[in-house]
PDB file of C-alpha atoms in Angstrom:
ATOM      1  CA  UNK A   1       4.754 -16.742 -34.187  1.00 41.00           C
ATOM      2  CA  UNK A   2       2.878 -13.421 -33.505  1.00 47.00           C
ATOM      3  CA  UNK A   3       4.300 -10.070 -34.413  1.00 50.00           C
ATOM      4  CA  UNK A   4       4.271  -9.258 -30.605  1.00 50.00           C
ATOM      5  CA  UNK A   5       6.079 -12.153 -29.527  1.00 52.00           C
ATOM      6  CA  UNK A   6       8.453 -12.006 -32.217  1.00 56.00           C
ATOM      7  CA  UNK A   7       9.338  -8.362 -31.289  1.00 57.00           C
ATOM      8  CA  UNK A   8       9.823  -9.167 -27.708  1.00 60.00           C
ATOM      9  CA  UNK A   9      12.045 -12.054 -28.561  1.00 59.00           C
ATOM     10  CA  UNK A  10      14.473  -9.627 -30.482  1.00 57.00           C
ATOM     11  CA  UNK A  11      14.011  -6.715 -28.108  1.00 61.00           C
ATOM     12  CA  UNK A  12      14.986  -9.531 -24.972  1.00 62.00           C
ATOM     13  CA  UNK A  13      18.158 -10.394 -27.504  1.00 61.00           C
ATOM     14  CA  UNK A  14      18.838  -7.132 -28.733  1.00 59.00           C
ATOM     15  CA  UNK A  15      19.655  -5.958 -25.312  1.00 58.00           C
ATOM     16  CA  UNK A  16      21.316  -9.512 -24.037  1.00 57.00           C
ATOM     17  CA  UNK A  17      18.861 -10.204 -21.146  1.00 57.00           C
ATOM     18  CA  UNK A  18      17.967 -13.865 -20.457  1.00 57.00           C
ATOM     19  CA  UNK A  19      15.615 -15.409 -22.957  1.00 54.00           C
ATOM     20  CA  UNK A  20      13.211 -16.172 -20.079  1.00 56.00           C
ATOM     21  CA  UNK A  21      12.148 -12.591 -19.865  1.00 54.00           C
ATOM     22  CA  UNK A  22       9.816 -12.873 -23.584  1.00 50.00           C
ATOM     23  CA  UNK A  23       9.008 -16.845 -23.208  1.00 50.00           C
ATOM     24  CA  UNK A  24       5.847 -17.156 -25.050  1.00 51.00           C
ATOM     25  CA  UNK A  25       5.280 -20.141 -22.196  1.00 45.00           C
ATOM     26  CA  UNK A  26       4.262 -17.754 -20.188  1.00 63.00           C
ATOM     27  CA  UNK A  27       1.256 -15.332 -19.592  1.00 81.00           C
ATOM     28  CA  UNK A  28       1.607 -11.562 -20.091  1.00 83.00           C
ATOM     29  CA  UNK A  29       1.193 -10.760 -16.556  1.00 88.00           C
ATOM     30  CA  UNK A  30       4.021 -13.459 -14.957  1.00 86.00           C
ATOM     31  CA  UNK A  31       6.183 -11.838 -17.392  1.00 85.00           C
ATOM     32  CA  UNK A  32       5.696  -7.957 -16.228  1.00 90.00           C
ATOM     33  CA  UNK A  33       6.028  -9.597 -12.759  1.00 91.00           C
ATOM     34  CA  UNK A  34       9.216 -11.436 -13.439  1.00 89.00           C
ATOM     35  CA  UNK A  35      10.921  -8.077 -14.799  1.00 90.00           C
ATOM     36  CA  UNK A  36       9.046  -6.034 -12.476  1.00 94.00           C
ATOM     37  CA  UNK A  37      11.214  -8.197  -9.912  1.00 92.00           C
ATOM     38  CA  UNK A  38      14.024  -7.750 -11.755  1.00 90.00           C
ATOM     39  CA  UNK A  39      13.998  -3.559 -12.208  1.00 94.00           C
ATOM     40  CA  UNK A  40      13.851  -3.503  -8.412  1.00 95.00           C
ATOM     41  CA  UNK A  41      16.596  -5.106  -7.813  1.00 93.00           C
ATOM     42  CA  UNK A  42      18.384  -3.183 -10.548  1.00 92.00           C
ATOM     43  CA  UNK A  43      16.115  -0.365 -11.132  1.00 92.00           C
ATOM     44  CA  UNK A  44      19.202   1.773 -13.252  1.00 93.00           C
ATOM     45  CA  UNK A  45      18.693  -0.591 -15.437  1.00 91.00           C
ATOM     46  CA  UNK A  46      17.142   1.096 -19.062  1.00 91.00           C
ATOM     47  CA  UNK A  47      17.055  -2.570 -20.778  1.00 88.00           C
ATOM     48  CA  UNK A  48      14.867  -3.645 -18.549  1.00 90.00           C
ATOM     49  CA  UNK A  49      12.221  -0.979 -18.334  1.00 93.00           C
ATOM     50  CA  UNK A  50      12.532  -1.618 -22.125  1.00 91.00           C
ATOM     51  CA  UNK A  51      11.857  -4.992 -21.633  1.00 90.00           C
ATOM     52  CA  UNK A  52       8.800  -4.273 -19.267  1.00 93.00           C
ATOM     53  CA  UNK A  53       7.636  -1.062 -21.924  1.00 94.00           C
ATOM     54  CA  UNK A  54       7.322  -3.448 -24.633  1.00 90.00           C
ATOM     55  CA  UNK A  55       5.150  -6.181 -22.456  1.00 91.00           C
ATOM     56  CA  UNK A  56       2.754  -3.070 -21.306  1.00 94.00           C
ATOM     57  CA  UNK A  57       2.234  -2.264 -25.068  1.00 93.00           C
ATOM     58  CA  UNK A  58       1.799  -6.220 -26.276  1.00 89.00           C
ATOM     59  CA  UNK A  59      -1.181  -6.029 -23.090  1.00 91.00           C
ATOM     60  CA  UNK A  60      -2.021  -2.345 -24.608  1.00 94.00           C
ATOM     61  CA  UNK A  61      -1.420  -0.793 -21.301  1.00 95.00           C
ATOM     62  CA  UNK A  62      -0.165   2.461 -23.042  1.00 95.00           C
ATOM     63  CA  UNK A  63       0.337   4.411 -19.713  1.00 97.00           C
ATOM     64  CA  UNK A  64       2.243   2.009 -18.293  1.00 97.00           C
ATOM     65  CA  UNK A  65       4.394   1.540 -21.371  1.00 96.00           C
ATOM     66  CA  UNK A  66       5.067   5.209 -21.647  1.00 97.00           C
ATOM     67  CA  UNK A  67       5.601   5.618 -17.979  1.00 97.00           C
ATOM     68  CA  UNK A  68       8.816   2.730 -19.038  1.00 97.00           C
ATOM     69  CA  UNK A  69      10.247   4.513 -22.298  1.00 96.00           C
ATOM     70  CA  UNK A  70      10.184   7.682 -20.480  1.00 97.00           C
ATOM     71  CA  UNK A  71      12.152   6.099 -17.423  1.00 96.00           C
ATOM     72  CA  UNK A  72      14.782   3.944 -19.850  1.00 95.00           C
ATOM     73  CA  UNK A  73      15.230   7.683 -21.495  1.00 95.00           C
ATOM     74  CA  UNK A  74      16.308   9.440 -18.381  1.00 96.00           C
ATOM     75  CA  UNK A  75      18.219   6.533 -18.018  1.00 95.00           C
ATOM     76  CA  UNK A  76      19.878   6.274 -21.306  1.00 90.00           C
ATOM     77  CA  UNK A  77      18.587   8.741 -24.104  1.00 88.00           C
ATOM     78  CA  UNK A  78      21.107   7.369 -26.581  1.00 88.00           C
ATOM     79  CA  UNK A  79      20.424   4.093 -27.420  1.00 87.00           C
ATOM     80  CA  UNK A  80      18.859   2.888 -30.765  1.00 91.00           C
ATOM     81  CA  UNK A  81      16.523   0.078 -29.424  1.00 91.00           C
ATOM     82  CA  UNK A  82      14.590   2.832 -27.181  1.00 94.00           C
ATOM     83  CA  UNK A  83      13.823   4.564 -30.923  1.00 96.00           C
ATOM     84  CA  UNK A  84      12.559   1.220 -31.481  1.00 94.00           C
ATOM     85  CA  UNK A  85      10.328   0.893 -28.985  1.00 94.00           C
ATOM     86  CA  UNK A  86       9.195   4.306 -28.794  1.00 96.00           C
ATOM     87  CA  UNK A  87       8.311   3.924 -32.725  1.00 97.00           C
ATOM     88  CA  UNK A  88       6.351   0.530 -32.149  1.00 95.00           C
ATOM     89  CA  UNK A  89       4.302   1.874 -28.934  1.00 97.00           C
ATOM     90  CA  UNK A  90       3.902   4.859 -31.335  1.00 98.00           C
ATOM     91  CA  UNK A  91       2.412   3.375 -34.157  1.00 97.00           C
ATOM     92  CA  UNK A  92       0.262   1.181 -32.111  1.00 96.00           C
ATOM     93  CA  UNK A  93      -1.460   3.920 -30.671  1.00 97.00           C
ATOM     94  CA  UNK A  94      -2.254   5.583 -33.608  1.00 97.00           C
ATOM     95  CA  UNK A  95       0.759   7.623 -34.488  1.00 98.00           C
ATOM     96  CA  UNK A  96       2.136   6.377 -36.892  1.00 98.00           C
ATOM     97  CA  UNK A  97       3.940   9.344 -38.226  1.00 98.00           C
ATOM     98  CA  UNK A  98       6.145  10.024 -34.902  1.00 98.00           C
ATOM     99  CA  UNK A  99       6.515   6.290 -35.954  1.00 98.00           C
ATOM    100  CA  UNK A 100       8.391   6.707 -38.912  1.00 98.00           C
ATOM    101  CA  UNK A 101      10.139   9.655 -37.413  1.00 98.00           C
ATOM    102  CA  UNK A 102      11.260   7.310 -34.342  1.00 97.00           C
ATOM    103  CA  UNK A 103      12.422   4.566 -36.949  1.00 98.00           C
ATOM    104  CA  UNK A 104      13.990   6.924 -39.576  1.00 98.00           C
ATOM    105  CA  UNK A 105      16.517   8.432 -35.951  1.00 97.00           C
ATOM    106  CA  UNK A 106      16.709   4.351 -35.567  1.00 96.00           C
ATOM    107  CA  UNK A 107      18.191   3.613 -39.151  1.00 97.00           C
ATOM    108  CA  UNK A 108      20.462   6.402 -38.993  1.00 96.00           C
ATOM    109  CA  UNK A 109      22.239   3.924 -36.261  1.00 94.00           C
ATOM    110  CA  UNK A 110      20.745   0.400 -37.558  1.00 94.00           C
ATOM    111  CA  UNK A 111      20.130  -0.505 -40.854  1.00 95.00           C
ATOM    112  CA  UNK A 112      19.912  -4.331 -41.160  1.00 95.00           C
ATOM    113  CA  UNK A 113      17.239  -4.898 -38.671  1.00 94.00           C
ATOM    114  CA  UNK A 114      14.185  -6.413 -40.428  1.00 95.00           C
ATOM    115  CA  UNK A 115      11.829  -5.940 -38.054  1.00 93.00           C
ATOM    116  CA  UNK A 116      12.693  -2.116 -37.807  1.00 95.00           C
ATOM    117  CA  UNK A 117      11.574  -1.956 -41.422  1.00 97.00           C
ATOM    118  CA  UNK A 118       9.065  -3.891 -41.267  1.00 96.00           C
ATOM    119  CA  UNK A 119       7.614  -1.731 -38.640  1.00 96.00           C
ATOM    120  CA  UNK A 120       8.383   1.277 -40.729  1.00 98.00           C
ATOM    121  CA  UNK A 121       6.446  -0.388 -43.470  1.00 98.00           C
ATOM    122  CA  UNK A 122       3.090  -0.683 -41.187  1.00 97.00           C
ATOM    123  CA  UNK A 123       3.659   2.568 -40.262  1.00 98.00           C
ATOM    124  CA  UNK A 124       3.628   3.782 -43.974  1.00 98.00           C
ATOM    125  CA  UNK A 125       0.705   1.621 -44.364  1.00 97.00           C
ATOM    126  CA  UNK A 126      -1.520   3.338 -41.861  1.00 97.00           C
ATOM    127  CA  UNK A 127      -0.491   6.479 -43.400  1.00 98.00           C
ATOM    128  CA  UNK A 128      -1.624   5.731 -46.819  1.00 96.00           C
ATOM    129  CA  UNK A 129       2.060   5.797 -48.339  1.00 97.00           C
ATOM    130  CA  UNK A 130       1.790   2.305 -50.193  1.00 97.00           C
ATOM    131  CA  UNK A 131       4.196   3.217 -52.294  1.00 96.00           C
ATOM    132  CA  UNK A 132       6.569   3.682 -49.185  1.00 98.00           C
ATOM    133  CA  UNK A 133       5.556   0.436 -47.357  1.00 98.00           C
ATOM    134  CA  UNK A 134       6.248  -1.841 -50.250  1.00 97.00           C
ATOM    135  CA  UNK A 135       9.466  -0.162 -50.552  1.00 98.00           C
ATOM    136  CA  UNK A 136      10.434  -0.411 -46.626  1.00 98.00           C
ATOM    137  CA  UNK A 137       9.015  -4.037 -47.090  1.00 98.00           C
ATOM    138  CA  UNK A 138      11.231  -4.746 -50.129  1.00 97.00           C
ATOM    139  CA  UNK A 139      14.051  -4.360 -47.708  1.00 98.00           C
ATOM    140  CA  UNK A 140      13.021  -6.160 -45.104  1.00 98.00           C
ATOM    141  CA  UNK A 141      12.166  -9.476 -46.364  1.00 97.00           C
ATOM    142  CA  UNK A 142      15.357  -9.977 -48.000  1.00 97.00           C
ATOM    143  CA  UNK A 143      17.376  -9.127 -43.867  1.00 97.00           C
ATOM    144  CA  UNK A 144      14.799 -11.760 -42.473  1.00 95.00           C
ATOM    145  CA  UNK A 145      16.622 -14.900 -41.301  1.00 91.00           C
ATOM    146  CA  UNK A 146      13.150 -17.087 -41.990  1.00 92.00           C
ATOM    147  CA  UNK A 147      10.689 -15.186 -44.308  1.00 93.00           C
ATOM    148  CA  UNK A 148       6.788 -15.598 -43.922  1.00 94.00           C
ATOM    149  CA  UNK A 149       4.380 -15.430 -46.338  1.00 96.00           C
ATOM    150  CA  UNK A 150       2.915 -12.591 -44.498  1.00 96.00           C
ATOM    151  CA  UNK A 151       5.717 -10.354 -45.127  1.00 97.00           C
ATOM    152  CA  UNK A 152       4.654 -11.004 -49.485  1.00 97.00           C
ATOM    153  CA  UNK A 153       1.062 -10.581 -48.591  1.00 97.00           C
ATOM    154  CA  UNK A 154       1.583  -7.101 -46.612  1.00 97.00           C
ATOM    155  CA  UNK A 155       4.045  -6.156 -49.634  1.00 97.00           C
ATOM    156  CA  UNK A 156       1.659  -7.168 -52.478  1.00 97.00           C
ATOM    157  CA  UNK A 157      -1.276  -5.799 -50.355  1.00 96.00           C
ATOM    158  CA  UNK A 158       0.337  -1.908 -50.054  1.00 97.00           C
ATOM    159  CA  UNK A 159       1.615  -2.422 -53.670  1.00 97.00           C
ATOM    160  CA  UNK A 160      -2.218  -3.346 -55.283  1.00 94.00           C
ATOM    161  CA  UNK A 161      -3.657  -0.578 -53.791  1.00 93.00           C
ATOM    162  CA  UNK A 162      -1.790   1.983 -56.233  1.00 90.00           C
ATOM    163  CA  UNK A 163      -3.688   0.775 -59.453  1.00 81.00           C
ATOM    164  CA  UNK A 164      -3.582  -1.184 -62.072  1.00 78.00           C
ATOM    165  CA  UNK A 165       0.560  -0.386 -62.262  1.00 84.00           C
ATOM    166  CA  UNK A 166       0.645  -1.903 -58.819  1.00 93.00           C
ATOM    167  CA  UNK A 167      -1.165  -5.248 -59.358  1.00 94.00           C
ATOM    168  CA  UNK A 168       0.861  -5.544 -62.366  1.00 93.00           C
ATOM    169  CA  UNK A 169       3.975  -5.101 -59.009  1.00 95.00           C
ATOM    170  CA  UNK A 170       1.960  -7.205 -56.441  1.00 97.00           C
ATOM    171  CA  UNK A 171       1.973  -9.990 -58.665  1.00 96.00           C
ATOM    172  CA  UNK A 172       5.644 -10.470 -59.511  1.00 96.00           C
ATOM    173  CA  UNK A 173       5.906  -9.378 -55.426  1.00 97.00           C
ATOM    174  CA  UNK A 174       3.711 -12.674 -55.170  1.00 97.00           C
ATOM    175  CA  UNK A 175       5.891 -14.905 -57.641  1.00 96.00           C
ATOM    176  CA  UNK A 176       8.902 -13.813 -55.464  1.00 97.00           C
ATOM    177  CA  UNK A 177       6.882 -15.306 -52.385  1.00 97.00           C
ATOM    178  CA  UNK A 178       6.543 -18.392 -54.373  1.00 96.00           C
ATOM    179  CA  UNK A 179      10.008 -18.841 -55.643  1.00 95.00           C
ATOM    180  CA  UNK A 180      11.738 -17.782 -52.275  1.00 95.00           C
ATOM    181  CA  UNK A 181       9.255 -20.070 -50.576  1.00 95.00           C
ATOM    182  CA  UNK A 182       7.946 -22.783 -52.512  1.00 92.00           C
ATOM    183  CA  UNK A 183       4.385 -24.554 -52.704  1.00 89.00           C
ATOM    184  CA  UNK A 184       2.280 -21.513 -50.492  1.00 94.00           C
ATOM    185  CA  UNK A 185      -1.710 -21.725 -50.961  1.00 93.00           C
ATOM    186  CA  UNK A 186      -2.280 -18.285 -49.452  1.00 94.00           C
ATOM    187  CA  UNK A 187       0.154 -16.926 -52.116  1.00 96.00           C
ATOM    188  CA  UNK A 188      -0.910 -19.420 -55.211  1.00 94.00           C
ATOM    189  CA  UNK A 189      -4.572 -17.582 -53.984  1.00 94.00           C
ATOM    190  CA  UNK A 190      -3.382 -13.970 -53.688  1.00 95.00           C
ATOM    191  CA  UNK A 191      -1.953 -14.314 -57.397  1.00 95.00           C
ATOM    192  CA  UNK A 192      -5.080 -15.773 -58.725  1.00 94.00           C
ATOM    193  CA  UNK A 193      -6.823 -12.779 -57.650  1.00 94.00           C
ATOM    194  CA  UNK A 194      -4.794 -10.798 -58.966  1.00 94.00           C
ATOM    195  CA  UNK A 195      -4.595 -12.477 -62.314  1.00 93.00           C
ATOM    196  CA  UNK A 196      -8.155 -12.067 -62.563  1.00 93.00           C
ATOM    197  CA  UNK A 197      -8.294  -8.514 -61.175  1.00 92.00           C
ATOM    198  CA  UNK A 198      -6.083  -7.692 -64.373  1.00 91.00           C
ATOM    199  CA  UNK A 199      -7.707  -9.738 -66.975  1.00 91.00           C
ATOM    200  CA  UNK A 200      -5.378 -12.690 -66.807  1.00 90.00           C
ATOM    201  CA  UNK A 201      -8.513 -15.521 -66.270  1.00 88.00           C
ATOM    202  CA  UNK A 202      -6.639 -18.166 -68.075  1.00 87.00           C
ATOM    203  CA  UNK A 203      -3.333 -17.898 -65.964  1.00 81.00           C
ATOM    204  CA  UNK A 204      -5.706 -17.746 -62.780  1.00 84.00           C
ATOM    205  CA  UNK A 205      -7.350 -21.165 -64.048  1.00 85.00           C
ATOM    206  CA  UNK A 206      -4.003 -22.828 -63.949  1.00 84.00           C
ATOM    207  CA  UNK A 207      -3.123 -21.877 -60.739  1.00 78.00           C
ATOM    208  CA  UNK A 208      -6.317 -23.762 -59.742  1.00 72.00           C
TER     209      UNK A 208
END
């Protein structure tokens, strides 16, 4: 599933608004209509201009998804998922540290939320902190109901870029992937790079 839809799935349950709202059935723009419907009716309502925010900034409508968070704050300042997505819309628009500033408010309420640290570890990422995204990783896979491979790759990917200490990391990060998930050919792949990036050829070759 993609990040976006994933993250609108757990905002829409987060809150406790009908699953309908972030079915990935339908397109972007029936779904900004159907809560667009929805906030007039009930237009008090801060979950669902959260709801709608989140949709703008899937579409990258940034003004629009602004114009949302800023409402469902002058609504409700006080509640943890508007950190959220005030952090996500953040980061994707290229600030990623009022991104980590947003999600480190947001742990101070919620700490077992895998997606919030996940989302702290991209935001680390596109700061150059690698040594703070495979950390903020490391404690999201282990919260994640179904782990991906992805979430190994983007750990083992932060962790190789501090030197030869961190391929020596991003490998075992790798063999975790495997153990946790079994036969994986984008991981078995990943670790035969990285055998060879540290001189390990024959261990590569019987991965292959």
């Amino acid at each position: 599933m993609p990040y976006s839809s994933a993250i609108a799935l757990w905002l829409v349950g987060t809150l406790g608004l009908p699953a309908t709202l972030s079915s990935t059935h339908e397109g972007i723009h029936e779904r900004i209509a159907k809560v667009t419907e929805l906030i007039k009716k009930q237009p008090g309502n801060a979950n669902l201009h959260l709801v709608r925010a989140d949709l703008y900034r899937s579409h990258q409508d940034w003004p629009e998804a602004q114009a949302d968070l800023k409402v469902s704050r002058s609504i409700n300042a006080s509640k943890p998922s508007l950190l959220f997505a005030e952090a996500h819309l953040a980061l994707d628009i290229g600030c990623a540290l009022q991104a980590v500033h947003k999600l480190n408010a947001y742990h101070k309420e919620i700490r077992d939320d895998p997606n919030s640290w996940s989302l702290l570890s991209r935001a680390w990422d596109k700061l150059q902190r690698f040594d703070k995204a495979a950390e903020a990783m490391s404690i999201a896979i282990p919260l994640f109901e179904t782990v991906e491979p992805d979430h190994f790759h983007f750990r083992a990917r932060a962790l190789q870029k501090m030197g030869r200490g961190g391929l020596e990391k991003a490998l075992h990060c790798v063999e975790d992937g495997l153990t946790q998930l079994g036969a994986c050919i984008s991981l078995e792949l990943l670790a035969v790079d990285l055998e060879n990036r540290l001189g390990s050829s024959a261990d590569a070759q019987r991965r292959l």
